[in-house]
Tab-separated table of C-alpha atoms in Angstrom:
chain	number	residue	atom	x	y	z
A	565	MET	CA	-54.487	-11.021	56.318
A	566	LYS	CA	-54.636	-9.958	52.686
A	567	THR	CA	-52.223	-7.147	53.441
A	568	ASP	CA	-49.686	-9.582	54.958
A	569	VAL	CA	-49.951	-11.853	51.932
A	570	LYS	CA	-49.427	-8.928	49.566
A	571	ARG	CA	-46.441	-7.764	51.607
A	572	LYS	CA	-44.862	-11.223	51.502
A	573	LEU	CA	-45.476	-11.503	47.759
A	574	GLN	CA	-43.995	-8.057	47.273
A	575	LYS	CA	-40.847	-9.060	49.159
A	576	LYS	CA	-40.646	-12.258	47.142
A	577	TRP	CA	-40.891	-10.386	43.824
A	578	ASP	CA	-38.439	-7.747	45.032
A	579	SER	CA	-36.000	-10.544	45.834
A	580	ILE	CA	-36.562	-12.095	42.394
A	581	ASP	CA	-36.080	-8.711	40.743
A	582	LYS	CA	-32.784	-8.153	42.578
A	583	THR	CA	-31.569	-11.609	41.628
A	584	ALA	CA	-32.612	-11.074	38.002
A	585	MET	CA	-30.855	-7.714	37.928
A	586	ALA	CA	-27.686	-9.265	39.333
A	587	ILE	CA	-27.838	-12.027	36.718
A	588	LYS	CA	-28.417	-9.512	33.933
A	589	LEU	CA	-25.511	-7.348	35.032
A	590	SER	CA	-23.211	-10.363	35.409
A	591	LEU	CA	-24.119	-11.700	31.967
A	592	SER	CA	-23.754	-8.227	30.431
A	593	ILE	CA	-20.293	-7.820	31.949
A	594	PHE	CA	-19.333	-11.323	30.792
A	595	PHE	CA	-20.549	-10.817	27.197
A	596	THR	CA	-18.960	-7.354	27.033
A	597	THR	CA	-15.632	-8.716	28.295
A	598	VAL	CA	-15.698	-11.536	25.735
A	599	PHE	CA	-16.642	-9.070	22.988
A	600	LEU	CA	-13.772	-6.703	23.864
A	601	ILE	CA	-11.246	-9.535	24.039
A	602	VAL	CA	-12.313	-10.844	20.617
A	603	PHE	CA	-12.516	-7.336	19.160
A	604	PHE	CA	-9.016	-6.256	20.171
A	605	THR	CA	-7.142	-9.540	19.797
A	606	CYS	CA	-8.604	-10.155	16.330
A	607	GLY	CA	-7.798	-6.683	15.021
A	608	GLY	CA	-11.244	-5.138	15.189
A	609	THR	CA	-9.742	-1.675	15.597
A	610	LEU	CA	-8.266	-1.984	12.103
A	611	TYR	CA	-11.759	-1.416	10.705
A	612	PHE	CA	-11.532	2.149	11.959
A	613	SER	CA	-8.022	2.842	10.603
A	614	SER	CA	-7.820	5.262	7.692
A	615	ILE	CA	-5.500	2.906	5.796
A	616	ALA	CA	-3.954	-0.523	6.336
A	617	TYR	CA	-0.309	0.177	7.119
A	618	PRO	CA	2.609	-2.224	7.746
A	619	ASP	CA	4.495	-0.465	10.552
A	620	GLN	CA	6.805	-3.286	11.627
A	621	PHE	CA	9.796	-1.592	9.988
A	622	ALA	CA	9.097	1.940	11.224
A	623	GLY	CA	12.378	3.766	11.754
A	624	HIS	CA	14.494	1.370	9.683
A	625	ASP	CA	17.090	3.155	7.577
A	626	PHE	CA	15.953	1.652	4.289
A	627	GLN	CA	12.411	0.647	3.395
A	628	VAL	CA	10.414	-0.171	0.279
A	629	HIS	CA	6.630	0.118	0.556
A	630	MET	CA	4.322	-1.233	-2.136
A	631	LEU	CA	0.815	0.153	-2.001
A	632	SER	CA	-2.234	-1.876	-2.908
A	633	VAL	CA	-3.681	0.323	-5.655
A	634	GLY	CA	-5.329	-2.250	-7.898
A	635	GLN	CA	-3.843	-2.727	-11.339
A	636	ALA	CA	-1.647	0.316	-10.935
A	637	ASP	CA	1.744	1.121	-9.407
A	638	CYS	CA	2.780	3.120	-6.373
A	639	MET	CA	5.856	2.608	-4.209
A	640	LEU	CA	7.503	4.575	-1.423
A	641	LEU	CA	11.184	4.340	-0.555
A	642	ARG	CA	12.852	5.569	2.614
A	643	PHE	CA	16.601	6.192	2.563
A	644	PRO	CA	19.113	6.245	5.448
A	645	ASN	CA	19.503	10.037	5.277
A	646	ASP	CA	15.757	10.526	5.937
A	647	GLN	CA	15.033	11.297	2.307
A	648	THR	CA	12.192	9.666	0.408
A	649	MET	CA	11.208	8.677	-3.107
A	650	MET	CA	7.792	7.851	-4.495
A	651	ILE	CA	7.777	5.717	-7.640
A	652	ASP	CA	4.506	6.239	-9.519
A	653	THR	CA	1.262	7.334	-7.899
A	654	GLY	CA	-1.434	4.795	-8.704
A	655	SER	CA	-4.594	5.610	-10.641
A	656	ASN	CA	-7.220	8.320	-10.262
A	657	GLU	CA	-9.398	5.903	-8.330
A	658	SER	CA	-6.674	5.115	-5.806
A	659	ALA	CA	-5.437	8.704	-5.302
A	660	ASP	CA	-7.193	9.075	-1.942
A	661	ASP	CA	-5.597	5.889	-0.590
A	662	VAL	CA	-2.185	7.024	-1.830
A	663	ILE	CA	-2.546	10.315	0.031
A	664	LYS	CA	-3.689	8.604	3.255
A	665	TYR	CA	-0.901	6.038	3.081
A	666	THR	CA	1.761	8.662	2.366
A	667	LYS	CA	0.609	10.810	5.276
A	668	LYS	CA	0.836	7.801	7.580
A	669	PHE	CA	4.235	6.863	6.131
A	670	LEU	CA	5.669	10.340	6.715
A	671	LYS	CA	4.180	10.502	10.222
A	672	LYS	CA	5.557	7.086	11.193
A	673	GLU	CA	8.999	7.991	9.874
A	674	LYS	CA	8.865	11.516	11.355
A	675	LEU	CA	9.455	13.037	7.937
A	676	SER	CA	7.730	15.903	6.169
A	677	GLN	CA	8.193	15.665	2.416
A	678	ILE	CA	8.695	13.619	-0.728
A	679	ASP	CA	12.197	14.408	-1.909
A	680	TYR	CA	11.935	12.588	-5.237
A	681	LEU	CA	8.851	11.711	-7.264
A	682	LEU	CA	9.548	9.316	-10.126
A	683	LEU	CA	6.849	9.028	-12.781
A	684	THR	CA	8.108	6.047	-14.755
A	685	HIS	CA	5.918	6.717	-17.807
A	686	PRO	CA	2.772	8.700	-18.668
A	687	ASP	CA	0.048	6.038	-18.364
A	688	ALA	CA	-2.872	6.880	-16.071
A	689	ASP	CA	-2.365	3.837	-13.845
A	690	HIS	CA	1.047	5.252	-12.922
A	691	THR	CA	0.350	8.997	-12.879
A	692	GLY	CA	-3.292	9.068	-11.744
A	693	GLY	CA	-2.539	10.274	-8.218
A	694	ALA	CA	0.396	12.531	-9.105
A	695	THR	CA	-1.455	15.840	-9.051
A	696	GLU	CA	-2.947	15.070	-5.625
A	697	VAL	CA	0.492	14.068	-4.332
A	698	LEU	CA	1.975	17.338	-5.579
A	699	LEU	CA	-0.859	19.349	-4.030
A	700	ASN	CA	-0.751	17.556	-0.664
A	701	PHE	CA	2.999	17.260	-0.086
A	702	GLU	CA	6.143	19.201	-0.634
A	703	VAL	CA	7.962	17.531	-3.530
A	704	ASN	CA	11.457	18.661	-4.435
A	705	THR	CA	12.388	16.805	-7.633
A	706	VAL	CA	10.201	15.122	-10.243
A	707	PHE	CA	11.771	12.583	-12.579
A	708	ARG	CA	9.589	12.249	-15.644
A	709	PRO	CA	9.682	10.579	-19.080
A	710	LYS	CA	10.765	12.477	-22.148
A	711	MET	CA	7.197	13.307	-23.046
A	712	LEU	CA	5.906	16.843	-22.747
A	713	SER	CA	2.596	18.051	-21.450
A	714	GLN	CA	0.416	19.839	-23.964
A	715	ARG	CA	1.186	23.126	-22.203
A	716	GLU	CA	4.924	22.504	-22.467
A	717	LEU	CA	4.596	21.704	-26.176
A	718	ALA	CA	2.685	24.934	-26.781
A	719	GLN	CA	5.448	26.855	-25.005
A	720	ASN	CA	8.244	25.015	-26.818
A	721	PRO	CA	6.965	23.589	-30.116
A	722	ASP	CA	10.493	22.907	-31.426
A	723	SER	CA	11.609	20.763	-28.494
A	724	GLY	CA	11.739	17.584	-30.549
A	725	PHE	CA	9.859	15.652	-27.863
A	726	ALA	CA	6.436	14.126	-28.262
A	727	ALA	CA	3.549	15.331	-26.124
A	728	SER	CA	1.397	13.017	-24.055
A	729	GLU	CA	-2.353	12.642	-24.544
A	730	THR	CA	-2.786	11.270	-21.021
A	731	GLN	CA	-4.683	13.866	-19.010
A	732	THR	CA	-3.389	12.760	-15.606
A	733	TYR	CA	0.185	13.113	-16.861
A	734	ASN	CA	-0.523	16.528	-18.364
A	735	ASN	CA	-2.079	17.729	-15.110
A	736	ALA	CA	0.815	16.362	-13.045
A	737	ILE	CA	3.575	17.957	-15.121
A	738	ASP	CA	1.812	21.310	-15.228
A	739	THR	CA	1.196	21.171	-11.465
A	740	ALA	CA	4.861	20.322	-10.853
A	741	HIS	CA	5.872	23.421	-12.807
A	742	ASP	CA	3.339	25.551	-10.934
A	743	LYS	CA	4.618	24.259	-7.570
A	744	GLY	CA	8.226	25.093	-8.451
A	745	CYS	CA	9.502	21.506	-8.476
A	746	THR	CA	12.743	20.628	-10.229
A	747	LEU	CA	11.838	18.493	-13.265
A	748	VAL	CA	14.369	16.032	-14.666
A	749	PHE	CA	14.017	13.791	-17.718
A	750	SER	CA	14.639	10.146	-16.841
A	751	GLU	CA	17.388	8.551	-18.899
A	752	SER	CA	20.042	5.892	-18.729
A	753	GLY	CA	23.167	7.064	-16.928
A	754	ILE	CA	21.625	9.106	-14.126
A	755	SER	CA	23.195	8.014	-10.851
A	756	MET	CA	22.663	9.261	-7.296
A	757	ASN	CA	23.904	8.302	-3.864
A	758	ILE	CA	21.132	8.964	-1.366
A	759	GLY	CA	22.381	8.398	2.151
A	760	GLY	CA	24.472	5.393	1.139
A	761	CYS	CA	21.832	3.938	-1.185
A	762	LYS	CA	22.905	3.995	-4.835
A	763	ILE	CA	20.212	4.814	-7.378
A	764	GLU	CA	20.982	4.094	-11.050
A	765	PHE	CA	18.742	4.772	-14.039
A	766	LEU	CA	19.298	1.961	-16.553
A	767	SER	CA	16.645	2.994	-19.072
A	768	PRO	CA	15.346	4.640	-21.227
A	769	GLU	CA	18.147	4.897	-23.780
A	770	GLN	CA	16.162	6.735	-26.459
A	771	ASP	CA	14.307	10.027	-26.564
A	772	SER	CA	11.168	8.630	-28.173
A	773	PHE	CA	9.289	5.363	-28.563
A	774	SER	CA	6.239	4.148	-30.440
A	775	ASP	CA	4.509	3.011	-27.224
A	776	THR	CA	4.301	4.654	-23.808
A	777	ASN	CA	5.417	1.592	-21.818
A	778	SER	CA	8.838	1.715	-23.466
A	779	TYR	CA	9.422	5.143	-21.895
A	780	SER	CA	9.455	3.417	-18.488
A	781	ALA	CA	12.322	4.389	-16.231
A	782	VAL	CA	14.107	1.218	-15.120
A	783	VAL	CA	15.947	1.881	-11.864
A	784	MET	CA	18.347	-0.180	-9.771
A	785	ALA	CA	18.609	0.668	-6.048
A	786	THR	CA	21.547	-0.837	-4.157
A	787	TYR	CA	21.555	-0.830	-0.366
A	788	GLN	CA	24.295	-2.678	1.495
A	789	THR	CA	24.671	-5.916	-0.507
A	790	LYS	CA	21.089	-6.016	-1.790
A	791	LYS	CA	19.815	-4.854	-5.161
A	792	PHE	CA	16.266	-3.751	-5.943
A	793	LEU	CA	15.236	-3.516	-9.598
A	794	PHE	CA	12.188	-1.393	-10.471
A	795	THR	CA	10.980	-1.804	-14.045
A	796	GLY	CA	7.774	0.202	-14.470
A	797	ASP	CA	5.901	-1.287	-17.430
A	798	ALA	CA	9.028	-1.876	-19.545
A	799	PRO	CA	8.181	-4.429	-22.264
A	800	ILE	CA	10.255	-7.391	-23.447
A	801	ALA	CA	11.956	-5.292	-26.158
A	802	ILE	CA	13.363	-2.977	-23.470
A	803	GLU	CA	14.347	-5.959	-21.311
A	804	SER	CA	16.339	-7.286	-24.279
A	805	GLN	CA	18.138	-3.949	-24.638
A	806	LEU	CA	18.962	-4.006	-20.930
A	807	ILE	CA	20.369	-7.535	-21.202
A	808	GLU	CA	22.528	-6.525	-24.141
A	809	LYS	CA	23.909	-3.442	-22.381
A	810	TYR	CA	24.229	-4.559	-18.761
A	811	GLY	CA	24.326	-8.356	-18.824
A	812	GLU	CA	25.095	-9.793	-15.382
A	813	GLN	CA	24.895	-6.322	-13.828
A	814	LEU	CA	21.111	-6.735	-13.981
A	815	LYS	CA	21.177	-9.428	-11.311
A	816	ALA	CA	18.961	-8.294	-8.439
A	817	ASP	CA	17.651	-9.683	-5.187
A	818	PHE	CA	14.284	-7.921	-5.525
A	819	LEU	CA	12.394	-7.458	-8.793
A	820	LYS	CA	9.370	-5.218	-9.157
A	821	VAL	CA	7.773	-7.285	-11.888
A	822	GLY	CA	7.058	-5.311	-15.057
A	823	HIS	CA	3.574	-4.350	-16.245
A	824	HIS	CA	1.688	-5.883	-13.291
A	825	GLY	CA	2.813	-9.390	-14.217
A	826	SER	CA	1.621	-9.175	-17.811
A	827	ALA	CA	3.167	-11.551	-20.367
A	828	THR	CA	4.367	-8.461	-22.280
A	829	SER	CA	7.220	-8.263	-19.741
A	830	THR	CA	9.412	-10.551	-17.625
A	831	ASN	CA	10.468	-13.056	-20.268
A	832	GLU	CA	12.687	-16.069	-19.597
A	833	ALA	CA	15.902	-14.446	-20.817
A	834	PHE	CA	15.364	-11.493	-18.497
A	835	LEU	CA	14.697	-13.751	-15.502
A	836	ASP	CA	17.757	-15.846	-16.327
A	837	ILE	CA	19.887	-12.727	-15.926
A	838	VAL	CA	18.077	-10.969	-13.053
A	839	SER	CA	17.516	-14.203	-11.098
A	840	PRO	CA	15.540	-12.507	-8.293
A	841	LYS	CA	15.105	-14.102	-4.891
A	842	TYR	CA	11.946	-12.030	-4.372
A	843	ALA	CA	9.417	-10.759	-6.907
A	844	ALA	CA	6.874	-8.020	-6.141
A	845	ILE	CA	3.764	-7.636	-8.270
A	846	SER	CA	1.310	-4.755	-8.198
A	847	ALA	CA	-2.069	-6.109	-9.288
A	848	ARG	CA	-5.694	-6.066	-8.215
A	849	GLU	CA	-7.354	-8.841	-6.255
A	850	ASN	CA	-9.070	-11.424	-8.496
A	851	GLY	CA	-7.943	-9.564	-11.618
A	852	ASP	CA	-6.691	-10.916	-14.958
A	853	LEU	CA	-3.099	-10.199	-13.940
A	854	PRO	CA	-0.569	-11.467	-13.132
A	855	ASP	CA	-0.382	-13.867	-16.041
A	856	VAL	CA	-0.041	-17.457	-14.809
A	857	LYS	CA	2.880	-18.043	-17.193
A	858	VAL	CA	4.771	-15.187	-15.573
A	859	THR	CA	4.131	-16.362	-12.012
A	860	ASN	CA	5.079	-19.930	-12.942
A	861	SER	CA	8.258	-18.679	-14.563
A	862	LEU	CA	9.134	-16.618	-11.481
A	863	ARG	CA	8.662	-19.624	-9.230
A	864	ASN	CA	10.670	-21.828	-11.598
A	865	HIS	CA	13.500	-19.331	-11.230
A	866	GLY	CA	13.289	-19.658	-7.444
A	867	ALA	CA	11.557	-16.348	-6.703
A	868	THR	CA	9.183	-15.889	-3.774
A	869	ILE	CA	6.254	-13.752	-4.947
A	870	TYR	CA	4.677	-10.910	-2.983
A	871	SER	CA	1.576	-9.230	-4.381
A	872	THR	CA	-0.381	-6.107	-3.541
A	873	ALA	CA	-3.496	-8.179	-4.288
A	874	ASN	CA	-2.968	-9.350	-0.703
A	875	GLY	CA	-2.690	-5.793	0.644
A	876	ASN	CA	-0.064	-3.145	1.309
A	877	PHE	CA	3.358	-4.522	2.188
A	878	ALA	CA	6.840	-3.302	3.037
A	879	ALA	CA	10.384	-4.638	2.773
A	880	THR	CA	13.657	-3.819	4.464
A	881	VAL	CA	17.170	-5.229	4.680
A	882	ALA	CA	18.166	-7.074	7.849
A	883	ASN	CA	20.671	-9.828	8.642
A	884	ASP	CA	21.936	-9.721	5.054
A	885	ASP	CA	18.516	-10.561	3.654
A	886	ILE	CA	15.371	-8.786	2.499
A	887	ILE	CA	12.454	-9.286	4.841
A	888	PHE	CA	8.807	-8.464	4.208
A	889	THR	CA	5.708	-7.639	6.195
A	890	TYR	CA	2.108	-7.155	5.086
A	891	ALA	CA	-0.212	-4.615	6.659
A	892	PRO	CA	-2.207	-6.321	9.416
A	893	GLN	CA	-5.751	-7.251	8.471
A	894	PRO	CA	-8.710	-7.780	10.829
A	895	LYS	CA	-9.283	-11.466	11.544
A	896	LEU	CA	-13.005	-11.190	12.133
A	897	ASP	CA	-16.167	-9.967	10.467
A	898	ILE	CA	-16.974	-6.999	12.661
A	899	ALA	CA	-20.615	-6.872	11.520
A	900	ILE	CA	-21.232	-10.442	12.691
A	901	VAL	CA	-19.401	-9.960	15.987
A	902	ILE	CA	-21.273	-6.764	16.852
A	903	SER	CA	-24.594	-8.311	15.808
A	904	VAL	CA	-24.021	-11.361	18.030
A	905	TYR	CA	-23.019	-9.105	20.927
A	906	ILE	CA	-26.165	-6.950	20.575
A	907	ILE	CA	-28.405	-10.040	20.332
A	908	LEU	CA	-26.863	-11.515	23.488
A	909	ILE	CA	-27.322	-8.239	25.380
A	910	LEU	CA	-30.948	-7.944	24.230
A	911	LEU	CA	-31.636	-11.545	25.241
A	912	THR	CA	-29.957	-10.961	28.594
A	913	TRP	CA	-32.113	-7.971	29.434
A	914	GLY	CA	-35.204	-9.702	28.132
A	915	ILE	CA	-35.081	-12.638	30.599
A	916	TYR	CA	-36.629	-12.660	34.064
A	917	PRO	CA	-38.840	-9.614	33.492
A	918	SER	CA	-40.139	-7.927	36.583
A	919	ARG	CA	-43.583	-9.286	37.481
A	920	HIS	CA	-44.417	-7.130	40.396
A	921	LYS	CA	-46.933	-4.385	39.949
A	922	LYS	CA	-47.363	-1.455	42.180
């Protein structure tokens, strides 16, 4: 009798165990499916990407990429003939991100080198990643300000040019020489046609200045009917010289705002002439820049502002306009999502514990 009762109880618990197992498996599959749907549709995979990259314009003939490098500058241009230009290289702290982004950029565009590297002026927030760029990529031509490295000055003490005290600039120029790059002094009047895109150097006019920002190469790129004006950290005094020399020729559709949106650049007279439809600012998130007076002035002049404080972004020309895209960002907190998923799985496998004992 006792044996029959035990046997019946055993069957009952076996049945309960099978039902519990089925429930556990069903709930596990359900929670896993929900987790995967949320993870992939909300960009969870972006957490594992080496760098946030806006690839919407991959393969377009002309592209301008602005890298989020804090309060520093770094831009990449792609031209219709598959040539490239990097304008400035960010700071020391952002060098690793610049290298990762550039590798992704070249891979996406099926290219292999940086044809032109433009160092607008010697400051560390513009030349900090230059040595790493030169060591990691083939670079053909380096445009540089009329400031020598200390090694160049020692080799040519009668050059008449000042030497820079900025270590990142010194390292970059010496590395460029060691790598066999062609080095060219930036100056007003240089003009190139790169695959149908016209590149014009508008400044500097002089060989020497009392401050490093005034050495900034100011460059106008014209593609189809659109003009892109890159100003480095050129101060108001240089903007005034540009107005006096070029006047209405300074009008541009896209303005890379000078000096990270500082009030030392981008004055009203300059904006009256340039009258940009779009303004791009390279600045850190929650930083002191851009100056609110500058952003208000840009908006008052009808400019739509794009900022690297919101991440890496790219621009191209399409349908007779300039269009922009930011790098996609994950729309979820992956730590919370994974934690919730693990808790649900643990709770699932903790219910209906087996009560039969052998």
